[in-house]
mmCIF file of C-alpha atoms in Angstrom:
data_model
loop_
_atom_site.group_PDB
_atom_site.id
_atom_site.type_symbol
_atom_site.label_atom_id
_atom_site.label_comp_id
_atom_site.label_asym_id
_atom_site.label_seq_id
_atom_site.Cartn_x
_atom_site.Cartn_y
_atom_site.Cartn_z
ATOM 1 C CA MET A 1 -41.401 16.997 -80.762
ATOM 2 C CA THR A 2 -42.655 13.838 -79.132
ATOM 3 C CA PRO A 3 -40.096 13.080 -76.424
ATOM 4 C CA VAL A 4 -37.804 10.234 -77.424
ATOM 5 C CA VAL A 5 -37.682 7.834 -74.494
ATOM 6 C CA LYS A 6 -36.065 4.452 -74.205
ATOM 7 C CA GLY A 7 -39.248 2.974 -72.825
ATOM 8 C CA SER A 8 -41.044 3.632 -76.128
ATOM 9 C CA ASP A 9 -38.772 1.130 -77.868
ATOM 10 C CA PRO A 10 -37.142 -1.685 -75.867
ATOM 11 C CA ASP A 11 -34.452 -2.086 -78.537
ATOM 12 C CA MET A 12 -33.045 1.405 -78.000
ATOM 13 C CA PRO A 13 -29.421 1.112 -76.941
ATOM 14 C CA TYR A 14 -29.429 4.162 -74.664
ATOM 15 C CA ASP A 15 -31.399 4.772 -71.519
ATOM 16 C CA ALA A 16 -32.081 8.458 -72.073
ATOM 17 C CA ARG A 17 -34.816 10.929 -72.876
ATOM 18 C CA ILE A 18 -34.665 13.759 -75.401
ATOM 19 C CA ASP A 19 -36.975 16.760 -75.225
ATOM 20 C CA ARG A 20 -37.193 19.758 -77.518
ATOM 21 C CA LEU A 21 -37.689 22.715 -75.203
ATOM 22 C CA PRO A 22 -39.891 25.779 -75.692
ATOM 23 C CA ILE A 23 -38.336 29.131 -76.559
ATOM 24 C CA TYR A 24 -36.423 30.863 -73.770
ATOM 25 C CA ALA A 25 -35.878 34.561 -73.242
ATOM 26 C CA LEU A 26 -32.296 35.139 -74.365
ATOM 27 C CA PHE A 27 -30.171 38.261 -74.274
ATOM 28 C CA ASP A 28 -26.713 38.500 -75.836
ATOM 29 C CA LEU A 29 -24.574 40.794 -73.681
ATOM 30 C CA LYS A 30 -21.237 42.177 -74.869
ATOM 31 C CA GLY A 31 -18.822 44.585 -73.272
ATOM 32 C CA PRO A 32 -16.798 45.030 -70.091
ATOM 33 C CA LYS A 33 -18.307 43.240 -67.106
ATOM 34 C CA GLU A 34 -18.174 46.385 -64.954
ATOM 35 C CA ALA A 35 -20.061 48.413 -67.575
ATOM 36 C CA LEU A 36 -22.727 45.718 -67.956
ATOM 37 C CA ALA A 37 -23.104 45.441 -64.179
ATOM 38 C CA ALA A 38 -23.471 49.194 -63.850
ATOM 39 C CA TRP A 39 -25.966 49.434 -66.726
ATOM 40 C CA SER A 40 -28.101 46.631 -65.286
ATOM 41 C CA LYS A 41 -27.958 48.321 -61.873
ATOM 42 C CA ASP A 42 -26.314 45.180 -60.454
ATOM 43 C CA THR A 43 -29.323 43.007 -61.255
ATOM 44 C CA LEU A 44 -27.022 40.616 -63.147
ATOM 45 C CA GLU A 45 -25.132 38.059 -61.108
ATOM 46 C CA PHE A 46 -21.978 37.221 -63.034
ATOM 47 C CA PRO A 47 -20.375 33.760 -62.975
ATOM 48 C CA ASN A 48 -16.956 33.215 -61.446
ATOM 49 C CA GLY A 49 -14.940 32.574 -64.562
ATOM 50 C CA PRO A 50 -14.805 31.648 -68.228
ATOM 51 C CA SER A 51 -17.197 28.965 -69.465
ATOM 52 C CA ARG A 52 -19.181 29.106 -66.231
ATOM 53 C CA LEU A 53 -22.767 30.064 -65.519
ATOM 54 C CA LYS A 54 -24.544 31.550 -62.547
ATOM 55 C CA ARG A 55 -28.151 30.626 -61.844
ATOM 56 C CA ARG A 56 -30.545 32.863 -59.958
ATOM 57 C CA GLY A 57 -34.102 31.632 -59.841
ATOM 58 C CA SER A 58 -35.126 30.737 -63.372
ATOM 59 C CA ALA A 59 -32.366 32.890 -64.895
ATOM 60 C CA ALA A 60 -28.889 31.763 -65.866
ATOM 61 C CA LEU A 61 -26.059 34.054 -66.925
ATOM 62 C CA CYS A 62 -23.534 32.191 -69.067
ATOM 63 C CA HIS A 63 -19.987 33.444 -69.693
ATOM 64 C CA ILE A 64 -19.573 32.318 -73.289
ATOM 65 C CA GLY A 65 -16.650 34.368 -74.550
ATOM 66 C CA PRO A 66 -14.268 37.216 -73.767
ATOM 67 C CA ASN A 67 -16.467 40.096 -72.622
ATOM 68 C CA ARG A 68 -19.518 38.153 -73.761
ATOM 69 C CA TRP A 69 -22.407 36.663 -71.783
ATOM 70 C CA LEU A 70 -25.716 35.032 -72.604
ATOM 71 C CA LEU A 71 -28.639 35.639 -70.259
ATOM 72 C CA ARG A 72 -31.331 32.952 -70.328
ATOM 73 C CA ASP A 73 -34.645 33.033 -68.531
ATOM 74 C CA ASP A 74 -38.183 31.763 -68.955
ATOM 75 C CA LEU A 75 -40.034 33.395 -71.819
ATOM 76 C CA GLN A 76 -42.623 35.007 -69.560
ATOM 77 C CA ASN A 77 -39.808 37.084 -67.998
ATOM 78 C CA GLU A 78 -38.651 38.486 -71.337
ATOM 79 C CA ALA A 79 -40.579 41.741 -71.125
ATOM 80 C CA ALA A 80 -39.412 42.415 -67.583
ATOM 81 C CA LEU A 81 -35.795 41.727 -68.567
ATOM 82 C CA SER A 82 -36.125 44.031 -71.552
ATOM 83 C CA GLU A 83 -37.384 46.735 -69.259
ATOM 84 C CA THR A 84 -34.468 46.226 -66.888
ATOM 85 C CA LEU A 85 -31.733 45.949 -69.505
ATOM 86 C CA ARG A 86 -33.121 48.589 -71.921
ATOM 87 C CA PRO A 87 -31.229 47.273 -74.988
ATOM 88 C CA GLN A 88 -32.284 50.204 -77.154
ATOM 89 C CA ASP A 89 -30.692 52.733 -74.787
ATOM 90 C CA ALA A 90 -27.455 50.872 -73.999
ATOM 91 C CA PRO A 91 -24.280 52.998 -74.095
ATOM 92 C CA ALA A 92 -21.742 52.554 -76.872
ATOM 93 C CA GLU A 93 -19.287 50.474 -74.843
ATOM 94 C CA ILE A 94 -21.791 47.649 -74.332
ATOM 95 C CA SER A 95 -24.211 45.777 -76.548
ATOM 96 C CA ILE A 96 -27.435 44.103 -75.442
ATOM 97 C CA VAL A 97 -29.423 42.228 -78.062
ATOM 98 C CA ARG A 98 -32.558 40.153 -77.546
ATOM 99 C CA VAL A 99 -32.000 36.850 -79.366
ATOM 100 C CA SER A 100 -34.803 34.774 -77.890
ATOM 101 C CA ASP A 101 -36.079 33.334 -81.156
ATOM 102 C CA THR A 102 -32.663 32.457 -82.602
ATOM 103 C CA GLN A 103 -31.888 29.354 -80.546
ATOM 104 C CA THR A 104 -33.568 25.957 -80.231
ATOM 105 C CA PHE A 105 -32.890 24.086 -76.996
ATOM 106 C CA PHE A 106 -32.841 20.334 -76.448
ATOM 107 C CA ARG A 107 -32.641 18.501 -73.145
ATOM 108 C CA ILE A 108 -30.981 15.090 -72.948
ATOM 109 C CA THR A 109 -31.513 13.382 -69.606
ATOM 110 C CA GLY A 110 -31.201 9.933 -68.127
ATOM 111 C CA PRO A 111 -28.459 7.496 -67.117
ATOM 112 C CA ASP A 112 -27.041 7.387 -70.657
ATOM 113 C CA ALA A 113 -27.294 11.117 -71.391
ATOM 114 C CA LEU A 114 -23.500 11.394 -71.504
ATOM 115 C CA GLU A 115 -23.257 8.570 -74.048
ATOM 116 C CA VAL A 116 -25.843 10.220 -76.298
ATOM 117 C CA MET A 117 -24.087 13.593 -76.048
ATOM 118 C CA SER A 118 -20.751 11.962 -76.833
ATOM 119 C CA ILE A 119 -22.062 10.829 -80.220
ATOM 120 C CA GLY A 120 -22.322 14.399 -81.445
ATOM 121 C CA CYS A 121 -19.972 16.369 -79.225
ATOM 122 C CA THR A 122 -16.168 16.281 -79.117
ATOM 123 C CA LEU A 123 -15.991 18.083 -75.781
ATOM 124 C CA ASP A 124 -15.100 16.079 -72.674
ATOM 125 C CA LEU A 125 -18.402 16.239 -70.765
ATOM 126 C CA HIS A 126 -17.413 14.028 -67.836
ATOM 127 C CA ALA A 127 -18.505 15.508 -64.515
ATOM 128 C CA THR A 128 -14.889 15.921 -63.367
ATOM 129 C CA VAL A 129 -14.170 18.189 -66.355
ATOM 130 C CA PHE A 130 -17.569 19.668 -67.231
ATOM 131 C CA GLY A 131 -19.092 20.451 -63.859
ATOM 132 C CA PRO A 132 -22.597 21.531 -62.869
ATOM 133 C CA ASP A 133 -21.903 25.211 -63.565
ATOM 134 C CA ALA A 134 -20.048 24.612 -66.835
ATOM 135 C CA VAL A 135 -21.278 26.052 -70.098
ATOM 136 C CA SER A 136 -19.599 26.372 -73.440
ATOM 137 C CA TYR A 137 -20.076 26.760 -77.123
ATOM 138 C CA THR A 138 -18.691 23.728 -78.894
ATOM 139 C CA GLU A 139 -19.337 21.475 -81.866
ATOM 140 C CA PHE A 140 -22.458 19.308 -81.787
ATOM 141 C CA PHE A 141 -23.177 17.102 -84.801
ATOM 142 C CA GLY A 142 -20.882 19.357 -86.807
ATOM 143 C CA ILE A 143 -22.469 22.697 -85.970
ATOM 144 C CA LYS A 144 -21.915 25.325 -83.305
ATOM 145 C CA ALA A 145 -23.950 24.641 -80.186
ATOM 146 C CA LEU A 146 -24.204 25.853 -76.615
ATOM 147 C CA VAL A 147 -23.871 22.989 -74.130
ATOM 148 C CA LEU A 148 -24.661 23.168 -70.436
ATOM 149 C CA ARG A 149 -25.583 20.818 -67.662
ATOM 150 C CA CYS A 150 -29.065 20.476 -66.235
ATOM 151 C CA GLU A 151 -30.555 18.223 -63.606
ATOM 152 C CA GLY A 152 -30.016 14.646 -64.739
ATOM 153 C CA GLY A 153 -28.256 15.459 -67.987
ATOM 154 C CA PHE A 154 -27.470 18.164 -70.482
ATOM 155 C CA GLU A 155 -29.071 20.926 -72.450
ATOM 156 C CA CYS A 156 -27.833 22.082 -75.810
ATOM 157 C CA ALA A 157 -28.880 24.982 -77.994
ATOM 158 C CA VAL A 158 -28.400 25.329 -81.715
ATOM 159 C CA GLU A 159 -29.270 28.074 -84.165
ATOM 160 C CA GLN A 160 -33.014 27.669 -84.679
ATOM 161 C CA SER A 161 -32.832 26.787 -88.379
ATOM 162 C CA PHE A 162 -30.831 23.680 -87.413
ATOM 163 C CA GLY A 163 -33.444 22.607 -84.865
ATOM 164 C CA ASN A 164 -35.212 20.035 -87.040
ATOM 165 C CA MET A 165 -31.895 18.596 -88.235
ATOM 166 C CA ILE A 166 -30.544 18.166 -84.705
ATOM 167 C CA GLU A 167 -33.863 16.662 -83.603
ATOM 168 C CA ASP A 168 -33.510 14.126 -86.411
ATOM 169 C CA PHE A 169 -29.871 13.387 -85.524
ATOM 170 C CA LEU A 170 -30.704 12.896 -81.851
ATOM 171 C CA THR A 171 -33.624 10.634 -82.697
ATOM 172 C CA ARG A 172 -31.367 8.541 -84.943
ATOM 173 C CA ALA A 173 -28.668 8.467 -82.253
ATOM 174 C CA MET A 174 -31.190 6.936 -79.880
ATOM 175 C CA ALA A 175 -32.439 4.391 -82.408
ATOM 176 C CA MET B 1 -6.217 15.785 -84.883
ATOM 177 C CA MET B 2 -4.791 18.696 -82.900
ATOM 178 C CA ASN B 3 -5.827 19.927 -79.489
ATOM 179 C CA ILE B 4 -5.567 23.692 -79.818
ATOM 180 C CA PRO B 5 -5.252 25.656 -76.553
ATOM 181 C CA CYS B 6 -7.839 28.436 -76.614
ATOM 182 C CA PRO B 7 -6.991 31.198 -74.088
ATOM 183 C CA PHE B 8 -10.650 31.404 -73.023
ATOM 184 C CA CYS B 9 -11.936 27.821 -73.291
ATOM 185 C CA GLY B 10 -8.784 25.759 -72.758
ATOM 186 C CA PRO B 11 -7.662 22.916 -75.030
ATOM 187 C CA ARG B 12 -10.231 22.189 -77.725
ATOM 188 C CA ASN B 13 -10.545 19.899 -80.687
ATOM 189 C CA GLU B 14 -9.198 21.244 -83.960
ATOM 190 C CA ALA B 15 -12.677 20.755 -85.504
ATOM 191 C CA GLU B 16 -13.958 23.738 -83.503
ATOM 192 C CA PHE B 17 -11.463 26.075 -85.193
ATOM 193 C CA ALA B 18 -11.104 27.672 -88.597
ATOM 194 C CA PHE B 19 -7.625 28.124 -90.038
ATOM 195 C CA GLY B 20 -6.704 31.774 -90.506
ATOM 196 C CA GLY B 21 -3.441 31.281 -92.378
ATOM 197 C CA PRO B 22 0.132 31.947 -91.348
ATOM 198 C CA VAL B 23 0.989 35.201 -89.629
ATOM 199 C CA LYS B 24 2.548 37.455 -92.244
ATOM 200 C CA PRO B 25 5.601 39.564 -91.468
ATOM 201 C CA ARG B 26 5.019 43.156 -90.435
ATOM 202 C CA ARG B 27 4.163 45.437 -93.351
ATOM 203 C CA PRO B 28 7.342 47.245 -94.457
ATOM 204 C CA ASP B 29 7.429 50.955 -95.148
ATOM 205 C CA PRO B 30 6.847 51.118 -98.914
ATOM 206 C CA ASN B 31 8.986 54.261 -99.146
ATOM 207 C CA ALA B 32 11.972 52.660 -97.433
ATOM 208 C CA THR B 33 12.066 49.240 -99.083
ATOM 209 C CA SER B 34 13.157 47.951 -102.469
ATOM 210 C CA ASP B 35 10.730 46.791 -105.153
ATOM 211 C CA ASP B 36 11.892 43.176 -104.692
ATOM 212 C CA GLU B 37 11.330 43.247 -100.941
ATOM 213 C CA TRP B 38 7.928 44.845 -101.445
ATOM 214 C CA ALA B 39 6.956 42.196 -104.025
ATOM 215 C CA ASP B 40 8.146 39.459 -101.662
ATOM 216 C CA TYR B 41 5.986 40.881 -98.879
ATOM 217 C CA LEU B 42 2.940 40.974 -101.134
ATOM 218 C CA THR B 43 3.312 37.546 -102.731
ATOM 219 C CA GLN B 44 5.260 35.234 -100.445
ATOM 220 C CA VAL B 45 3.420 33.279 -97.766
ATOM 221 C CA PRO B 46 5.469 31.763 -94.907
ATOM 222 C CA ASN B 47 5.700 28.045 -95.588
ATOM 223 C CA PRO B 48 8.635 26.641 -93.604
ATOM 224 C CA LEU B 49 9.499 23.034 -92.912
ATOM 225 C CA GLY B 50 9.252 23.401 -89.150
ATOM 226 C CA PRO B 51 7.586 25.826 -86.746
ATOM 227 C CA VAL B 52 5.287 28.412 -88.314
ATOM 228 C CA GLU B 53 3.131 30.994 -86.595
ATOM 229 C CA GLU B 54 -0.519 30.599 -87.588
ATOM 230 C CA ARG B 55 -3.791 32.313 -86.811
ATOM 231 C CA TRP B 56 -6.819 30.264 -85.811
ATOM 232 C CA TRP B 57 -10.398 31.338 -85.161
ATOM 233 C CA HIS B 58 -12.406 29.523 -82.488
ATOM 234 C CA VAL B 59 -15.447 29.809 -84.700
ATOM 235 C CA LYS B 60 -17.518 27.051 -83.060
ATOM 236 C CA GLY B 61 -16.473 28.143 -79.575
ATOM 237 C CA CYS B 62 -15.926 31.506 -77.940
ATOM 238 C CA GLY B 63 -15.055 33.358 -81.148
ATOM 239 C CA THR B 64 -11.485 34.231 -80.105
ATOM 240 C CA TRP B 65 -8.770 34.762 -82.713
ATOM 241 C CA LEU B 66 -5.453 33.363 -81.520
ATOM 242 C CA SER B 67 -2.035 32.536 -82.868
ATOM 243 C CA ILE B 68 0.030 29.442 -82.217
ATOM 244 C CA TRP B 69 3.360 28.110 -83.395
ATOM 245 C CA ARG B 70 2.793 24.772 -85.150
ATOM 246 C CA ASP B 71 5.515 22.458 -86.382
ATOM 247 C CA THR B 72 4.527 21.592 -89.953
ATOM 248 C CA ARG B 73 6.416 18.268 -89.757
ATOM 249 C CA THR B 74 4.735 16.888 -86.649
ATOM 250 C CA HIS B 75 1.630 19.060 -86.020
ATOM 251 C CA ASP B 76 3.032 19.679 -82.535
ATOM 252 C CA ILE B 77 2.004 23.028 -81.098
ATOM 253 C CA VAL B 78 5.385 24.269 -79.967
ATOM 254 C CA GLU B 79 4.258 27.636 -78.616
ATOM 255 C CA GLY B 80 1.052 29.474 -77.992
ATOM 256 C CA PRO B 81 -1.455 30.733 -77.884
ATOM 257 C CA GLY B 82 -0.767 34.377 -78.497
ATOM 258 C CA ASN B 83 -3.231 37.107 -79.185
ATOM 259 C CA ALA B 84 -3.725 37.387 -82.932
ATOM 260 C CA ASP B 85 -5.441 40.782 -82.878
#
């Protein structure tokens, strides 16, 4: 995707930039927190509460549901994470599934990032409600999407087959 | 539009949820109930004019199933959420 930037068209109503991001390493973790921590030999740093994330280096662990977390890291760390988490050997009480190629991420940054997000998202994303460590699945242009904050704006992830559609919607929203 | 209180995510827009229908009464013992009562249990769906307990699935959110009491006249959520499992 060619980044959509206000500067490319002076008539654009929003001062924001939209980028389609490369694939991340993603692991879907389910089960009791204590069991996951023990299985990962305490290499996972869990966030403080529901709909929160904890960053460590390039990795972010997102608490996305009851007894459910999503671990995101750069793609080059996928093999190392697989080796640490050993999804194929996980005990019955937990589930670890590599889902790296199932999600397409977009980054919306700039002074009007909140306005652009508000076109497609019903969630209150104001900084007083949706803080820097907030993360949540919600509705984005009518489909389920993961929304989190990043430096200067927001990132959102949708199921990869919706990637082109959301790219089109975001481009139109900026037009 | 309703703001449904999800126990995990907090209040969320109704559009994030899927309706799971009213909570049915507990299944009676078929050996200790009359044919009429058994037929009522199988065929009658709670549909009161007033508060009704309903199940909702936070399908576009955290995936939690929950139950709330909704007033069918006003859409006010008068009680909830409970655990619908």
